[in-house]
Short mmCIF file of C-alpha atoms in Angstrom, two decimals:
data_model
loop_
_atom_site.label_atom_id
_atom_site.label_comp_id
_atom_site.label_asym_id
_atom_site.label_seq_id
_atom_site.Cartn_x
_atom_site.Cartn_y
_atom_site.Cartn_z
CA GLY A 244 0.00 0.00 0.00
CA GLU A 245 0.91 3.64 -0.10
CA ASP A 246 1.89 5.47 3.04
CA VAL A 247 4.24 8.40 3.47
CA GLU A 248 5.37 9.45 6.94
CA GLN A 249 7.15 12.52 8.24
CA SER A 250 8.00 13.89 11.65
CA LEU A 251 5.67 16.76 12.60
CA PHE A 252 8.03 19.49 13.81
CA LEU A 253 11.60 20.68 13.41
CA SER A 254 13.15 23.74 15.01
CA VAL A 255 16.55 25.11 13.97
CA ARG A 256 18.56 28.29 14.44
CA GLU A 257 19.12 30.66 11.56
CA GLY A 258 22.29 29.77 9.69
CA ASP A 259 22.23 26.10 10.73
CA SER A 260 21.37 23.24 8.40
CA SER A 261 17.92 21.65 8.52
CA VAL A 262 17.28 18.02 7.70
CA ILE A 263 13.70 16.92 7.07
CA ASN A 264 13.07 13.20 6.83
CA CYS A 265 10.43 11.11 5.09
CA THR A 266 9.74 7.40 4.81
CA TYR A 267 7.54 5.77 2.24
CA THR A 268 6.27 2.24 1.68
CA ASP A 269 5.62 1.94 -2.05
CA SER A 270 8.71 0.37 -3.60
CA SER A 271 7.41 1.09 -7.10
CA SER A 272 7.70 4.85 -6.59
CA THR A 273 9.03 6.52 -9.70
CA TYR A 274 9.63 10.05 -8.52
CA LEU A 275 9.83 11.60 -5.08
CA TYR A 276 9.16 15.28 -4.51
CA TRP A 277 9.57 17.97 -1.91
CA TYR A 278 7.00 20.76 -1.69
CA LYS A 279 6.91 23.83 0.58
CA GLN A 280 3.70 25.37 1.90
CA GLU A 281 3.60 28.75 3.59
CA PRO A 282 0.61 29.75 5.76
CA GLY A 283 -2.57 30.17 3.72
CA ALA A 284 -0.82 29.37 0.45
CA GLY A 285 -0.65 26.57 -2.09
CA LEU A 286 2.24 24.18 -2.56
CA GLN A 287 5.54 25.29 -4.07
CA LEU A 288 7.60 22.61 -5.79
CA LEU A 289 11.14 22.72 -4.38
CA THR A 290 12.82 19.76 -6.02
CA TYR A 291 12.33 16.15 -7.05
CA ILE A 292 14.45 13.05 -7.50
CA PHE A 293 14.07 10.07 -9.77
CA SER A 294 13.97 6.78 -7.91
CA ASN A 295 17.17 5.46 -9.51
CA MET A 296 19.21 8.36 -8.13
CA ASP A 297 20.86 8.56 -4.71
CA MET A 298 21.36 12.29 -4.41
CA LYS A 299 20.41 15.55 -6.03
CA GLN A 300 21.72 19.00 -5.17
CA ASP A 301 20.07 22.27 -6.10
CA GLN A 302 21.65 25.37 -4.59
CA ARG A 303 20.95 25.21 -0.81
CA LEU A 304 18.89 22.04 -1.15
CA THR A 305 20.25 18.49 -1.08
CA VAL A 306 17.98 15.48 -1.49
CA LEU A 307 19.18 12.06 -0.38
CA LEU A 308 17.33 8.88 -1.32
CA ASN A 309 17.93 5.49 0.28
CA LYS A 310 15.75 3.23 -1.79
CA LYS A 311 16.62 0.12 0.21
CA ASP A 312 15.28 1.70 3.40
CA LYS A 313 12.62 3.74 1.54
CA HIS A 314 13.97 6.88 3.20
CA LEU A 315 14.09 10.34 1.68
CA SER A 316 15.61 13.45 3.22
CA LEU A 317 15.81 17.13 2.40
CA ARG A 318 18.74 19.13 3.70
CA ILE A 319 18.53 22.92 3.66
CA ALA A 320 21.89 24.60 4.11
CA ASP A 321 22.21 27.98 5.84
CA THR A 322 18.56 27.97 6.90
CA GLN A 323 16.90 31.39 6.87
CA THR A 324 13.76 32.71 8.57
CA GLY A 325 12.08 32.72 5.15
CA ASP A 326 12.45 28.93 5.12
CA SER A 327 9.90 28.65 7.95
CA ALA A 328 7.00 26.69 6.43
CA ILE A 329 5.51 23.22 6.20
CA TYR A 330 7.46 20.79 4.02
CA PHE A 331 5.75 17.86 2.31
CA CYS A 332 7.35 14.89 0.66
CA ALA A 333 5.32 13.13 -2.00
CA GLU A 334 5.68 10.11 -4.22
CA SER A 335 4.30 9.13 -7.58
CA PHE A 336 4.64 5.82 -9.35
CA THR A 337 4.31 4.31 -12.79
CA GLY A 338 0.78 3.17 -13.39
CA GLY A 339 -0.55 5.38 -10.64
CA GLY A 340 -2.00 7.90 -13.03
CA ASN A 341 0.50 10.43 -11.83
CA LYS A 342 -1.34 10.76 -8.56
CA LEU A 343 0.82 12.23 -5.80
CA THR A 344 0.71 10.65 -2.37
CA PHE A 345 1.74 13.15 0.28
CA GLY A 346 3.11 12.84 3.77
CA THR A 347 1.53 14.69 6.68
CA GLY A 348 4.07 17.48 6.47
CA THR A 349 6.91 18.72 8.70
CA GLN A 350 6.60 22.19 10.17
CA LEU A 351 9.99 23.89 10.11
CA LYS A 352 10.50 26.77 12.50
CA VAL A 353 13.63 28.87 12.11
CA GLU A 354 14.65 30.84 15.18
CA LEU A 355 16.98 33.83 15.33
CA GLU B 111 4.07 32.10 -9.10
CA THR B 112 3.19 28.92 -10.97
CA GLY B 113 0.70 30.40 -13.39
CA VAL B 114 -2.03 28.15 -12.00
CA THR B 115 -5.02 30.16 -10.81
CA GLN B 116 -8.05 29.13 -8.79
CA SER B 117 -11.34 30.78 -7.98
CA PRO B 118 -12.85 31.68 -5.69
CA THR B 119 -10.28 32.18 -2.95
CA HIS B 120 -12.70 31.52 -0.14
CA LEU B 121 -16.21 30.11 -0.03
CA ILE B 122 -18.76 29.47 2.69
CA LYS B 123 -21.59 27.01 2.09
CA THR B 124 -24.13 25.19 4.22
CA ARG B 125 -24.57 21.46 4.53
CA GLY B 126 -26.49 19.92 1.61
CA GLN B 127 -25.58 22.66 -0.86
CA GLN B 128 -23.55 22.24 -4.04
CA VAL B 129 -20.31 24.01 -4.94
CA THR B 130 -18.22 24.54 -8.07
CA LEU B 131 -14.53 25.39 -7.86
CA ARG B 132 -12.50 26.52 -10.87
CA CYS B 133 -8.91 26.12 -11.97
CA SER B 134 -6.92 27.53 -14.89
CA SER B 135 -3.84 25.53 -15.70
CA GLN B 136 -0.38 26.84 -16.48
CA SER B 137 0.14 27.68 -20.14
CA GLY B 138 1.17 24.60 -22.11
CA HIS B 139 -0.08 22.14 -19.48
CA ASN B 140 -2.66 19.56 -20.56
CA THR B 141 -3.41 17.75 -17.30
CA VAL B 142 -5.18 18.96 -14.16
CA SER B 143 -5.29 17.16 -10.82
CA TRP B 144 -7.41 18.07 -7.80
CA TYR B 145 -6.49 17.53 -4.16
CA GLN B 146 -8.29 18.05 -0.85
CA GLN B 147 -6.22 19.26 2.09
CA ALA B 148 -7.92 19.09 5.47
CA LEU B 149 -6.53 21.24 8.26
CA GLY B 150 -3.22 19.86 9.54
CA GLN B 151 -3.05 17.14 6.90
CA GLY B 152 -1.27 16.52 3.64
CA PRO B 153 -3.20 16.86 0.39
CA GLN B 154 -5.30 13.87 -0.69
CA PHE B 155 -5.74 13.08 -4.39
CA ILE B 156 -9.32 13.46 -5.63
CA PHE B 157 -8.97 12.91 -9.39
CA GLN B 158 -7.09 13.90 -12.50
CA TYR B 159 -8.27 15.07 -15.93
CA TYR B 160 -6.48 14.64 -19.23
CA ARG B 161 -7.98 15.34 -22.65
CA GLU B 162 -11.28 16.20 -21.00
CA GLU B 163 -11.63 12.76 -19.42
CA GLU B 164 -11.13 11.54 -15.88
CA ASN B 165 -7.78 9.77 -15.68
CA GLY B 166 -7.46 8.33 -12.21
CA ARG B 167 -9.49 8.85 -9.05
CA GLY B 168 -8.74 8.71 -5.36
CA ASN B 169 -10.93 7.44 -2.56
CA PHE B 170 -13.69 10.05 -2.89
CA PRO B 171 -17.43 9.42 -3.35
CA PRO B 172 -19.27 10.10 -6.64
CA ARG B 173 -20.66 13.38 -5.31
CA PHE B 174 -17.19 14.73 -6.13
CA SER B 175 -17.11 15.22 -9.89
CA GLY B 176 -15.16 17.28 -12.35
CA LEU B 177 -14.80 18.60 -15.85
CA GLN B 178 -11.93 19.63 -18.07
CA PHE B 179 -12.49 22.03 -20.93
CA PRO B 180 -10.78 22.24 -24.34
CA ASN B 181 -8.54 25.03 -23.03
CA TYR B 182 -7.44 22.62 -20.26
CA SER B 183 -9.10 24.59 -17.47
CA SER B 184 -11.09 22.51 -15.02
CA GLU B 185 -13.94 22.52 -12.53
CA LEU B 186 -14.46 20.53 -9.36
CA ASN B 187 -18.08 20.04 -8.33
CA VAL B 188 -19.19 18.77 -4.95
CA ASN B 189 -22.84 17.91 -4.34
CA ALA B 190 -24.66 17.41 -1.05
CA LEU B 191 -21.95 19.12 0.96
CA GLU B 192 -21.03 17.64 4.33
CA LEU B 193 -19.25 19.31 7.23
CA ASP B 194 -16.16 17.15 6.59
CA ASP B 195 -15.85 18.67 3.12
CA SER B 196 -14.45 21.79 4.77
CA ALA B 197 -10.88 21.97 3.49
CA LEU B 198 -8.42 23.69 1.17
CA TYR B 199 -8.98 22.46 -2.39
CA LEU B 200 -5.88 22.55 -4.54
CA CYS B 201 -5.54 22.07 -8.24
CA ALA B 202 -2.29 21.25 -9.95
CA SER B 203 -1.39 21.31 -13.61
CA SER B 204 1.22 19.27 -15.44
CA VAL B 205 2.26 18.00 -18.85
CA ARG B 206 1.38 14.33 -19.20
CA ASP B 207 4.36 12.04 -19.84
CA SER B 208 6.82 14.90 -19.50
CA ASN B 209 10.00 14.58 -17.49
CA ALA B 210 9.02 13.77 -13.89
CA ASP B 211 5.38 14.68 -14.56
CA THR B 212 5.92 17.51 -12.13
CA GLN B 213 2.76 19.11 -10.86
CA TYR B 214 2.48 22.83 -10.20
CA PHE B 215 -0.11 23.94 -7.69
CA GLY B 216 -2.44 26.89 -7.53
CA PRO B 217 -3.09 28.88 -4.34
CA GLY B 218 -6.18 26.85 -3.45
CA THR B 219 -9.81 27.54 -2.59
CA ARG B 220 -10.69 27.49 1.11
CA LEU B 221 -14.17 25.90 1.47
CA THR B 222 -16.03 26.14 4.76
CA VAL B 223 -19.20 24.10 5.20
CA LEU B 224 -21.48 25.18 8.05
#
């Protein structure tokens, strides 16, 4: 079945790195995504990784994928107050009609 | 800004009423997906439209229905509203079979059912 889990909260100091974790159960996932949601807003696509990749870096963002353990992480370097938001991981899979299955979201709070 | 727009922004209805939500997809995108996001939860897939036909549906009852128009814009209709239908409704547009099938979301419509 499909199930995506995330820890609910993460608090970091400005300038530190943040690591947001996600586990999923569907081994046939094709792509895994990270979205950011600010209060009262829609979802902003941050980055995605194809399931045959281990790592992807995009400026301050690094995505790590451990397919054996079905574990996905998002590292934000030099975290800023503007990074405070809810972060969702999501998976899609071949034959799934491109439906995204989302986790419950991790609320990141960046403190000065 | 993704170029995906939704209307209205907010809506208040009473139980038993019907509602229509609208979505305009990003230019060049031919697929629209709808999601329901209850407070404190992740979005849940309702259905997807491609070439004006439903192309995949989540675990939602038939009173949730939709349309896609030749210009790829879309509507979500919900009949016989229930209190639990109160949520943020998000649409996302994409290009079918493109690289990663990445979906770009609109700002959402906040529906409150009283």
